[in-house]
Short mmCIF file of C-alpha atoms in Angstrom, two decimals:
data_model
loop_
_atom_site.label_atom_id
_atom_site.label_comp_id
_atom_site.label_asym_id
_atom_site.label_seq_id
_atom_site.Cartn_x
_atom_site.Cartn_y
_atom_site.Cartn_z
CA MET A 1 211.23 -80.63 -1.53
CA ALA A 2 211.76 -77.10 -0.36
CA GLY A 3 208.93 -75.88 1.80
CA ALA A 4 206.37 -74.11 -0.30
CA ALA A 5 204.20 -72.88 2.53
CA VAL A 6 204.39 -69.39 3.91
CA LEU A 7 206.68 -68.90 6.86
CA GLY A 8 203.90 -67.65 9.09
CA ARG A 9 203.12 -68.74 12.60
CA LEU A 10 200.48 -71.42 12.89
CA THR A 11 198.09 -70.01 15.46
CA TRP A 12 195.46 -71.89 17.44
CA LEU A 13 192.09 -71.41 15.80
CA VAL A 14 188.65 -72.05 17.24
CA ALA A 15 186.96 -74.91 15.40
CA LYS A 16 183.24 -75.46 15.63
CA VAL A 17 182.00 -79.01 15.27
CA VAL A 18 179.45 -79.00 12.47
CA GLY A 19 179.09 -82.74 12.05
CA VAL A 20 180.02 -86.06 13.61
CA ALA A 21 179.63 -89.42 11.91
CA ALA A 22 180.49 -92.89 13.17
CA GLU A 23 182.70 -94.74 10.71
CA THR A 24 183.01 -97.91 12.82
CA ALA A 25 182.48 -98.79 16.48
CA ARG A 26 185.69 -97.03 17.50
CA VAL A 27 186.24 -94.53 14.73
CA ARG A 28 184.50 -91.27 14.10
CA THR A 29 184.74 -88.51 11.53
CA ILE A 30 184.43 -84.97 12.86
CA VAL A 31 183.63 -82.12 10.49
CA LEU A 32 184.92 -78.73 11.59
CA ASP A 33 184.17 -75.16 10.65
CA VAL A 34 187.36 -73.18 11.25
CA PRO A 35 187.25 -69.46 10.43
CA GLY A 36 190.72 -68.46 9.28
CA TRP A 37 191.79 -71.97 8.26
CA PRO A 38 194.50 -71.38 5.65
CA GLY A 39 193.71 -74.49 3.59
CA HIS A 40 195.74 -77.67 3.39
CA ARG A 41 197.25 -80.24 1.04
CA ALA A 42 196.20 -83.88 0.83
CA GLY A 43 198.16 -85.89 3.40
CA GLN A 44 198.76 -83.19 5.99
CA HIS A 45 197.66 -83.28 9.61
CA LEU A 46 196.59 -80.84 12.28
CA ASP A 47 196.95 -80.46 16.03
CA VAL A 48 193.90 -80.55 18.30
CA ARG A 49 193.94 -78.90 21.73
CA LEU A 50 191.37 -79.52 24.46
CA THR A 51 191.05 -77.35 27.55
CA ALA A 52 189.46 -78.54 30.81
CA GLU A 53 187.50 -76.18 33.06
CA ASP A 54 190.49 -75.67 35.35
CA GLY A 55 192.74 -74.71 32.44
CA TYR A 56 194.44 -78.09 31.99
CA GLN A 57 195.21 -78.67 28.32
CA ALA A 58 196.09 -81.64 26.17
CA GLN A 59 197.04 -81.69 22.49
CA ARG A 60 197.46 -84.40 19.86
CA SER A 61 197.94 -84.63 16.10
CA TYR A 62 195.33 -86.08 13.72
CA SER A 63 195.40 -86.68 10.00
CA ILE A 64 193.08 -84.62 7.87
CA ALA A 65 190.58 -86.81 6.01
CA SER A 66 189.01 -84.21 3.75
CA PRO A 67 190.54 -83.10 0.48
CA PRO A 68 191.60 -79.50 -0.08
CA GLY A 69 188.67 -77.22 -0.76
CA GLU A 70 186.04 -79.22 1.09
CA PRO A 71 184.81 -78.80 4.67
CA LEU A 72 187.65 -79.73 7.00
CA SER A 73 187.30 -83.13 8.63
CA ILE A 74 189.42 -85.44 10.74
CA THR A 75 188.83 -89.15 11.33
CA VAL A 76 189.78 -90.25 14.83
CA GLU A 77 190.28 -93.74 16.18
CA GLU A 78 189.64 -94.25 19.87
CA LEU A 79 192.76 -95.60 21.53
CA ASP A 80 192.64 -97.75 24.66
CA ASP A 81 193.88 -95.57 27.48
CA GLY A 82 193.88 -92.54 25.19
CA GLU A 83 193.52 -89.13 26.75
CA VAL A 84 192.19 -87.09 23.85
CA SER A 85 190.80 -89.62 21.37
CA PRO A 86 188.02 -91.02 23.65
CA TYR A 87 186.80 -87.48 24.22
CA LEU A 88 186.70 -86.86 20.47
CA THR A 89 185.01 -90.16 19.64
CA ARG A 90 182.48 -90.23 22.53
CA GLU A 91 181.92 -86.83 24.10
CA LEU A 92 182.26 -84.27 21.38
CA ARG A 93 178.95 -83.12 19.85
CA GLU A 94 177.80 -80.91 17.07
CA GLY A 95 178.03 -77.29 18.17
CA ASP A 96 180.99 -77.86 20.50
CA GLU A 97 184.17 -75.87 20.04
CA ILE A 98 187.74 -77.14 20.18
CA GLU A 99 191.02 -75.60 19.06
CA VAL A 100 193.08 -76.64 16.06
CA ARG A 101 196.41 -75.61 14.59
CA GLY A 102 197.68 -76.45 11.15
CA PRO A 103 198.05 -77.64 8.54
CA ILE A 104 201.24 -79.47 9.48
CA GLY A 105 203.75 -81.42 7.41
CA GLY A 106 205.04 -80.60 3.96
CA TYR A 107 206.47 -83.98 3.00
CA PHE A 108 203.77 -86.63 3.21
CA VAL A 109 201.60 -84.80 0.67
CA TRP A 110 200.30 -85.66 -2.76
CA GLU A 111 199.53 -83.28 -5.61
CA PRO A 112 197.61 -84.28 -8.73
CA GLY A 113 199.19 -84.19 -12.16
CA GLY A 114 202.29 -86.31 -11.58
CA LYS A 115 203.50 -88.51 -14.43
CA ASP A 116 204.19 -91.61 -12.34
CA PRO A 117 201.57 -93.99 -10.99
CA LEU A 118 200.55 -93.74 -7.37
CA LEU A 119 200.71 -96.48 -4.76
CA LEU A 120 198.95 -95.94 -1.45
CA VAL A 121 199.43 -98.50 1.31
CA ALA A 122 197.28 -98.19 4.43
CA GLY A 123 197.27 -100.17 7.64
CA GLY A 124 194.17 -99.68 9.83
CA SER A 125 193.44 -96.03 10.52
CA GLY A 126 196.52 -95.19 8.44
CA ILE A 127 193.97 -94.93 5.64
CA VAL A 128 192.97 -91.44 6.77
CA PRO A 129 195.65 -89.24 5.12
CA LEU A 130 195.62 -91.54 2.07
CA MET A 131 191.86 -91.08 1.81
CA ALA A 132 192.44 -87.34 1.58
CA MET A 133 194.65 -88.10 -1.44
CA VAL A 134 192.08 -90.44 -3.02
CA ARG A 135 189.37 -87.84 -2.50
CA HIS A 136 191.56 -85.05 -3.85
CA ARG A 137 192.29 -87.13 -6.93
CA ALA A 138 188.57 -87.70 -7.49
CA ALA A 139 187.61 -84.10 -6.80
CA THR A 140 190.14 -82.70 -9.25
CA GLY A 141 189.38 -85.23 -12.00
CA ASP A 142 192.96 -86.43 -11.87
CA ARG A 143 193.54 -89.70 -13.76
CA THR A 144 196.84 -90.77 -12.21
CA PRO A 145 196.78 -94.59 -12.24
CA THR A 146 196.37 -95.33 -8.55
CA ARG A 147 196.43 -98.47 -6.47
CA LEU A 148 195.32 -98.46 -2.87
CA VAL A 149 196.33 -101.43 -0.75
CA TYR A 150 194.38 -101.33 2.49
CA SER A 151 195.05 -103.76 5.31
CA SER A 152 192.48 -104.12 8.06
CA ARG A 153 191.93 -106.72 10.72
CA ARG A 154 188.30 -107.42 9.90
CA ILE A 155 185.60 -106.19 7.58
CA ASP A 156 183.75 -104.12 10.17
CA GLU A 157 186.92 -102.11 10.79
CA VAL A 158 187.32 -101.01 7.17
CA LEU A 159 186.87 -97.24 6.98
CA TYR A 160 185.14 -95.47 4.09
CA ALA A 161 184.17 -98.84 2.56
CA GLY A 162 181.14 -97.60 0.62
CA GLU A 163 182.89 -94.51 -0.65
CA LEU A 164 185.93 -96.49 -1.80
CA GLU A 165 183.69 -98.90 -3.64
CA GLU A 166 181.90 -96.05 -5.36
CA LEU A 167 185.15 -94.30 -6.33
CA GLU A 168 186.62 -97.50 -7.71
CA SER A 169 183.49 -98.20 -9.74
CA ARG A 170 183.95 -94.94 -11.65
CA GLY A 171 186.67 -96.69 -13.64
CA ASP A 172 188.95 -93.68 -13.76
CA GLY A 173 192.11 -95.54 -12.84
CA LEU A 174 191.65 -96.18 -9.13
CA GLU A 175 192.05 -99.77 -7.99
CA VAL A 176 191.43 -100.79 -4.39
CA ALA A 177 192.77 -104.01 -2.86
CA VAL A 178 191.60 -104.75 0.67
CA THR A 179 193.28 -107.43 2.75
CA LEU A 180 191.65 -108.68 5.94
CA THR A 181 194.33 -110.08 8.19
CA ARG A 182 192.45 -111.50 11.14
CA GLU A 183 188.97 -112.52 10.10
CA GLN A 184 187.21 -112.76 6.76
CA PRO A 185 183.46 -112.82 6.21
CA PRO A 186 181.91 -115.82 4.40
CA GLY A 187 182.46 -115.55 0.67
CA TRP A 188 185.31 -113.01 0.99
CA ASN A 189 187.28 -112.95 -2.24
CA GLY A 190 189.77 -110.25 -1.35
CA TYR A 191 193.18 -110.81 0.16
CA ALA A 192 193.43 -112.44 3.56
CA ARG A 193 197.03 -112.05 4.62
CA ARG A 194 199.39 -109.49 6.01
CA VAL A 195 201.17 -107.08 3.74
CA ASP A 196 204.42 -108.74 2.75
CA THR A 197 206.73 -109.10 -0.25
CA GLU A 198 204.46 -111.63 -1.94
CA LEU A 199 201.38 -109.45 -1.64
CA MET A 200 203.28 -106.38 -2.79
CA ARG A 201 204.63 -108.24 -5.80
CA GLU A 202 201.04 -108.97 -6.80
CA VAL A 203 199.38 -105.64 -6.16
CA ALA A 204 202.07 -102.92 -6.28
CA TRP A 205 203.33 -101.31 -9.44
CA ALA A 206 206.60 -102.71 -10.75
CA PRO A 207 209.73 -100.85 -9.59
CA GLU A 208 210.43 -99.89 -13.24
CA GLN A 209 207.21 -97.85 -13.23
CA HIS A 210 208.65 -95.62 -10.49
CA PRO A 211 205.44 -95.20 -8.53
CA ALA A 212 205.10 -92.46 -5.98
CA VAL A 213 204.53 -94.44 -2.78
CA PHE A 214 202.80 -93.35 0.40
CA ILE A 215 202.57 -95.76 3.33
CA CYS A 216 200.74 -95.01 6.57
CA GLY A 217 200.05 -97.26 9.54
CA SER A 218 201.54 -98.57 12.74
CA THR A 219 205.30 -98.88 12.97
CA GLY A 220 205.19 -102.65 12.44
CA PHE A 221 202.96 -102.25 9.41
CA VAL A 222 205.08 -99.54 7.83
CA GLU A 223 208.28 -101.51 8.44
CA ALA A 224 206.74 -104.55 6.73
CA ALA A 225 205.26 -102.68 3.78
CA ALA A 226 208.25 -100.44 3.12
CA GLY A 227 210.66 -103.32 3.65
CA ALA A 228 208.75 -105.44 1.12
CA LEU A 229 208.86 -102.70 -1.51
CA VAL A 230 212.58 -102.10 -1.00
CA ALA A 231 213.17 -105.87 -1.25
CA LEU A 232 211.30 -105.87 -4.58
CA GLY A 233 213.63 -103.21 -5.91
CA HIS A 234 211.70 -99.99 -5.32
CA ASP A 235 213.79 -96.89 -4.73
CA PRO A 236 213.72 -96.12 -0.97
CA LEU A 237 213.76 -92.41 -1.79
CA GLY A 238 210.44 -92.78 -3.65
CA ILE A 239 208.72 -94.19 -0.57
CA LYS A 240 207.16 -91.78 1.88
CA THR A 241 206.04 -93.12 5.22
CA GLU A 242 204.04 -91.93 8.15
CA ARG A 243 203.88 -94.02 11.30
CA PHE A 244 201.98 -93.82 14.53
CA GLY A 245 203.12 -95.50 17.72
CA ALA A 246 200.84 -97.27 20.15
CA THR A 247 200.39 -94.21 22.31
CA GLY A 248 201.90 -91.63 20.03
CA GLY A 249 198.49 -90.52 18.84
CA GLY A 250 196.81 -90.60 22.29
CA MET B 1 189.86 -70.23 24.49
CA PRO B 2 186.89 -72.57 24.41
CA ILE B 3 186.44 -74.94 27.36
CA SER B 4 185.91 -78.52 26.27
CA ARG B 5 182.74 -79.46 28.09
CA GLY B 6 183.29 -82.55 30.19
CA PHE B 7 186.97 -82.89 29.35
CA ARG B 8 189.07 -83.73 32.40
CA GLY B 9 192.17 -85.16 30.85
CA ARG B 10 194.27 -87.91 32.25
CA ARG B 11 195.30 -86.78 35.69
CA SER B 12 197.50 -89.66 36.62
CA PRO B 13 199.50 -88.69 39.69
CA VAL B 14 202.98 -87.53 38.75
CA ASP B 15 205.30 -86.13 41.34
CA ASP B 16 206.47 -82.56 41.04
CA ASP B 17 209.92 -83.56 39.93
CA VAL B 18 208.57 -85.42 36.90
CA ALA B 19 205.87 -82.84 36.15
CA GLY B 20 208.57 -80.17 35.92
CA ARG B 21 210.38 -82.20 33.30
CA VAL B 22 207.53 -82.29 30.78
CA PRO B 23 207.63 -79.33 28.34
CA PRO B 24 204.44 -77.49 27.38
CA GLY B 25 202.04 -79.43 25.14
CA GLN B 26 203.80 -82.75 25.79
CA HIS B 27 202.59 -85.89 27.55
CA LEU B 28 204.53 -88.81 28.98
CA VAL B 29 204.61 -92.21 27.31
CA ASP B 30 206.03 -95.53 28.45
CA ASP B 31 206.66 -97.02 25.03
CA PHE B 32 208.95 -95.64 22.34
CA PRO B 33 206.97 -94.53 19.28
CA VAL B 34 208.71 -94.40 15.91
CA LEU B 35 208.52 -91.64 13.35
CA SER B 36 210.42 -91.75 10.06
CA ALA B 37 209.91 -90.27 6.65
CA GLY B 38 210.85 -93.37 4.69
CA PRO B 39 211.89 -97.02 4.85
CA THR B 40 214.33 -98.11 7.54
CA PRO B 41 217.84 -98.41 6.05
CA HIS B 42 219.99 -101.41 6.95
CA THR B 43 223.62 -100.52 6.35
CA PRO B 44 226.08 -103.36 7.05
CA LEU B 45 228.61 -102.37 9.70
CA ASP B 46 231.56 -103.07 7.40
CA GLU B 47 230.17 -100.42 5.03
CA TRP B 48 229.40 -97.97 7.81
CA SER B 49 231.51 -94.89 8.44
CA PHE B 50 231.09 -91.55 10.11
CA GLU B 51 232.46 -88.55 8.27
CA ILE B 52 232.95 -84.89 9.13
CA ARG B 53 233.47 -82.57 6.16
CA GLY B 54 232.43 -79.20 4.85
CA ALA B 55 234.32 -76.25 6.28
CA ALA B 56 237.16 -78.49 7.49
CA GLU B 57 239.59 -81.14 6.31
CA PRO B 58 237.45 -84.27 5.96
CA VAL B 59 237.86 -86.87 8.70
CA SER B 60 236.18 -90.23 8.85
CA TRP B 61 235.91 -93.19 11.18
CA THR B 62 235.15 -96.79 10.31
CA TRP B 63 232.78 -98.71 12.56
CA GLN B 64 235.69 -100.23 14.47
CA GLU B 65 237.50 -96.90 14.81
CA PHE B 66 234.29 -95.32 16.03
CA ARG B 67 233.64 -98.06 18.58
CA ASP B 68 237.20 -97.77 19.86
CA LEU B 69 236.57 -94.15 20.86
CA PRO B 70 235.81 -93.48 24.52
CA SER B 71 232.09 -93.84 25.20
CA GLU B 72 229.73 -92.40 27.78
CA SER B 73 226.53 -93.59 29.40
CA VAL B 74 223.84 -90.94 29.74
CA THR B 75 220.31 -90.85 31.11
CA VAL B 76 218.21 -88.12 29.56
CA ASP B 77 214.63 -87.04 28.89
CA ILE B 78 213.52 -86.94 25.25
CA HIS B 79 210.73 -84.92 23.65
CA CYS B 80 209.16 -85.67 20.25
CA VAL B 81 207.42 -82.91 18.34
CA THR B 82 204.46 -85.29 17.87
CA LYS B 83 203.73 -84.56 21.56
CA TRP B 84 205.23 -87.47 23.50
CA SER B 85 207.99 -87.20 26.04
CA LYS B 86 209.87 -89.98 27.71
CA ILE B 87 211.85 -89.50 30.89
CA ASP B 88 215.03 -91.20 32.07
CA THR B 89 215.98 -92.94 28.84
CA SER B 90 219.46 -94.44 29.01
CA TRP B 91 221.90 -94.44 26.15
CA GLU B 92 225.48 -95.28 25.44
CA GLY B 93 227.51 -93.52 22.81
CA VAL B 94 230.38 -91.26 21.86
CA SER B 95 230.23 -87.62 22.84
CA VAL B 96 230.15 -85.36 19.78
CA ASP B 97 232.95 -83.41 21.50
CA THR B 98 235.22 -86.43 21.09
CA LEU B 99 234.76 -86.30 17.30
CA LEU B 100 234.80 -82.55 16.78
CA ASP B 101 237.90 -82.19 18.99
CA VAL B 102 240.04 -83.72 16.25
CA VAL B 103 238.65 -81.41 13.56
CA GLU B 104 240.07 -77.97 13.15
CA HIS B 105 237.25 -75.62 12.21
CA ASP B 106 235.41 -72.49 13.20
CA ALA B 107 232.03 -73.35 11.70
CA ALA B 108 228.98 -72.18 13.61
CA TYR B 109 226.52 -74.72 12.16
CA LEU B 110 226.36 -78.25 10.91
CA LEU B 111 224.07 -80.40 8.84
CA ALA B 112 223.84 -83.99 10.03
CA PHE B 113 223.34 -86.42 7.14
CA CYS B 114 222.03 -89.95 7.30
CA ASP B 115 221.34 -93.16 5.43
CA GLY B 116 218.00 -92.75 3.69
CA GLY B 117 218.69 -89.15 2.71
CA TYR B 118 217.51 -87.52 5.91
CA THR B 119 219.28 -84.38 7.13
CA THR B 120 218.90 -82.02 10.08
CA ASN B 121 220.60 -78.73 10.90
CA LEU B 122 222.09 -77.76 14.25
CA PRO B 123 224.19 -74.97 15.71
CA VAL B 124 227.60 -76.38 16.63
CA GLU B 125 227.22 -74.96 20.15
CA ASP B 126 224.18 -77.22 20.61
CA VAL B 127 226.17 -80.39 20.04
CA THR B 128 229.32 -79.49 21.98
CA ASP B 129 230.22 -79.17 25.69
CA GLY B 130 228.54 -82.44 26.60
CA LYS B 131 225.19 -81.72 24.97
CA ALA B 132 225.10 -84.38 22.25
CA TRP B 133 226.19 -87.93 21.52
CA LEU B 134 226.39 -90.46 18.72
CA ALA B 135 224.42 -93.20 20.42
CA TYR B 136 224.71 -96.88 19.54
CA SER B 137 223.00 -98.44 22.53
CA TYR B 138 219.60 -97.88 24.12
CA GLU B 139 218.60 -99.29 27.52
CA GLY B 140 221.62 -101.58 27.43
CA GLU B 141 220.88 -103.09 24.00
CA PRO B 142 222.32 -102.31 20.56
CA LEU B 143 220.19 -99.60 19.02
CA ASP B 144 217.40 -101.14 16.97
CA PRO B 145 217.29 -100.09 13.26
CA GLU B 146 213.73 -98.78 13.72
CA HIS B 147 215.07 -96.40 16.34
CA GLY B 148 218.03 -95.32 14.26
CA GLY B 149 220.62 -98.07 14.68
CA PRO B 150 223.41 -98.68 14.26
CA VAL B 151 224.03 -95.07 15.32
CA ARG B 152 221.77 -92.11 15.87
CA LEU B 153 222.49 -88.60 16.96
CA LEU B 154 221.23 -87.81 20.47
CA VAL B 155 220.56 -84.14 21.21
CA PRO B 156 218.08 -84.43 24.06
CA HIS B 157 217.57 -80.73 24.77
CA LEU B 158 215.96 -80.21 21.34
CA TYR B 159 212.88 -81.89 19.81
CA PHE B 160 213.77 -85.43 18.94
CA TRP B 161 213.72 -85.04 15.14
CA LYS B 162 217.06 -83.26 15.66
CA SER B 163 218.40 -86.56 17.05
CA ALA B 164 218.80 -87.89 13.53
CA LYS B 165 218.52 -91.64 13.02
CA TRP B 166 221.04 -93.61 10.94
CA VAL B 167 223.44 -90.68 11.12
CA ARG B 168 226.55 -90.97 8.94
CA GLY B 169 228.23 -87.62 9.28
CA PHE B 170 228.26 -83.85 9.65
CA VAL B 171 228.76 -81.16 7.04
CA LEU B 172 230.20 -78.13 8.83
CA ARG B 173 228.83 -74.80 7.66
CA ASP B 174 229.18 -71.11 8.30
CA GLU B 175 225.47 -70.49 7.70
CA ASP B 176 222.44 -72.26 9.11
CA GLU B 177 220.43 -73.97 6.40
CA PRO B 178 217.29 -76.02 6.99
CA GLY B 179 217.50 -79.81 6.91
CA PHE B 180 214.73 -82.22 5.95
CA TRP B 181 211.92 -81.57 8.42
CA GLU B 182 213.04 -77.96 8.77
CA SER B 183 212.28 -77.55 5.04
CA ASN B 184 208.91 -79.21 5.54
CA GLY B 185 207.23 -77.00 8.08
CA TYR B 186 209.16 -77.74 11.24
CA HIS B 187 211.08 -75.20 13.29
CA LEU B 188 214.66 -74.36 12.39
CA TYR B 189 215.89 -74.74 16.00
CA GLY B 190 213.27 -76.81 17.88
CA ASP B 191 213.47 -75.95 21.59
CA PRO B 192 210.73 -77.97 23.35
CA TRP B 193 210.65 -75.60 26.34
CA ARG B 194 209.74 -72.72 24.03
CA GLU B 195 207.42 -75.04 22.06
CA GLN B 196 209.24 -74.34 18.79
CA ARG B 197 207.40 -77.02 16.82
CA TYR B 198 206.62 -75.40 13.49
CA TRP B 199 207.68 -72.53 11.27
CA GLY B 200 207.08 -69.26 13.04
CA ASP B 201 206.72 -70.72 16.56
#
């Protein structure tokens, strides 16, 4: 896992907002045009910096939602009491400029062409970096057998629902299992419980298949999902996690 | 730099003392976010040991031997590279000086290793002279596994990834070599006051 990136300084770059799209009531995707962006790998994140008129600045990290080679986008969830996220989800408009720095993180990344199956486990907005992987897989024609387990509280909080359905329907080895933990719509035939050992036994690859595992979500979610996989006999070293705290993302 | 139209930021009143304790690009939090690269290990205490090896005769402590060492209570500010800082966190643990004092060596660097495969590199001078601890208690309670229990390294003057969770020992070295995050894009040294977050900062 030696770092493959160039040892250059990551400088702040001006990013022009070229598109905003509501994903759900509290989540928005922001498409950015960033001259000088060095490119990224699926799963990485970037830092955003906002500057107020009097020079006050605030910065936070956000996962990149777009796959390598496509216009750069982040998907941002508005946090209660957040400082930066409400600005990004409510105020920011097409044509505005912000600053970004990245890409960041060389560990929680997926590259196509591996020999082992892929298991992606998302809790809430933890889907974002995993979606970059799913999109990268589709864009490159990769056929790695892939299972995405996506836990959400309710159906109207599921991100990228239409796109996931379309990608799964291609029949190229992507399977999506959504579990709705708090509320299920009438006629729901997906899972309706929290991610635990029982659910993982049903939907995850067997430990003998040595899946590459990526888990992203809140700390509680990641603890539960990773703990379940370890309990089922998966190698802890094959499990990569990314967690966000309640205010860690701001 | 572009001004973010209409952005004011959260200007909650902080007194000057506290404001001066927040490094550039950081913001204060009240909770304690968690960041780890993999599953949380749960090593039973009767299998736990702390070992110093590398450029020295190996020395190791069992859990009981470790807990019998003199401990210290410290209150420090901590700064995570993911932008949060937390002031006045209180810890109890064994000063790294107490451990290194019994090891004869002249190594300039060490690599801390941990359950779960995580490593981080540090200059020896950054963990000696009262600058670092092996902490087993946080805010008066045994350190939670999520936060690195039973024992984590505590090096508060550097970004918090240097305060390795689930630490099990040091490999002493003559040369500085990157650990886990340092091989994955993060700064080799990690001084929050110089905002050394990533490679090249």
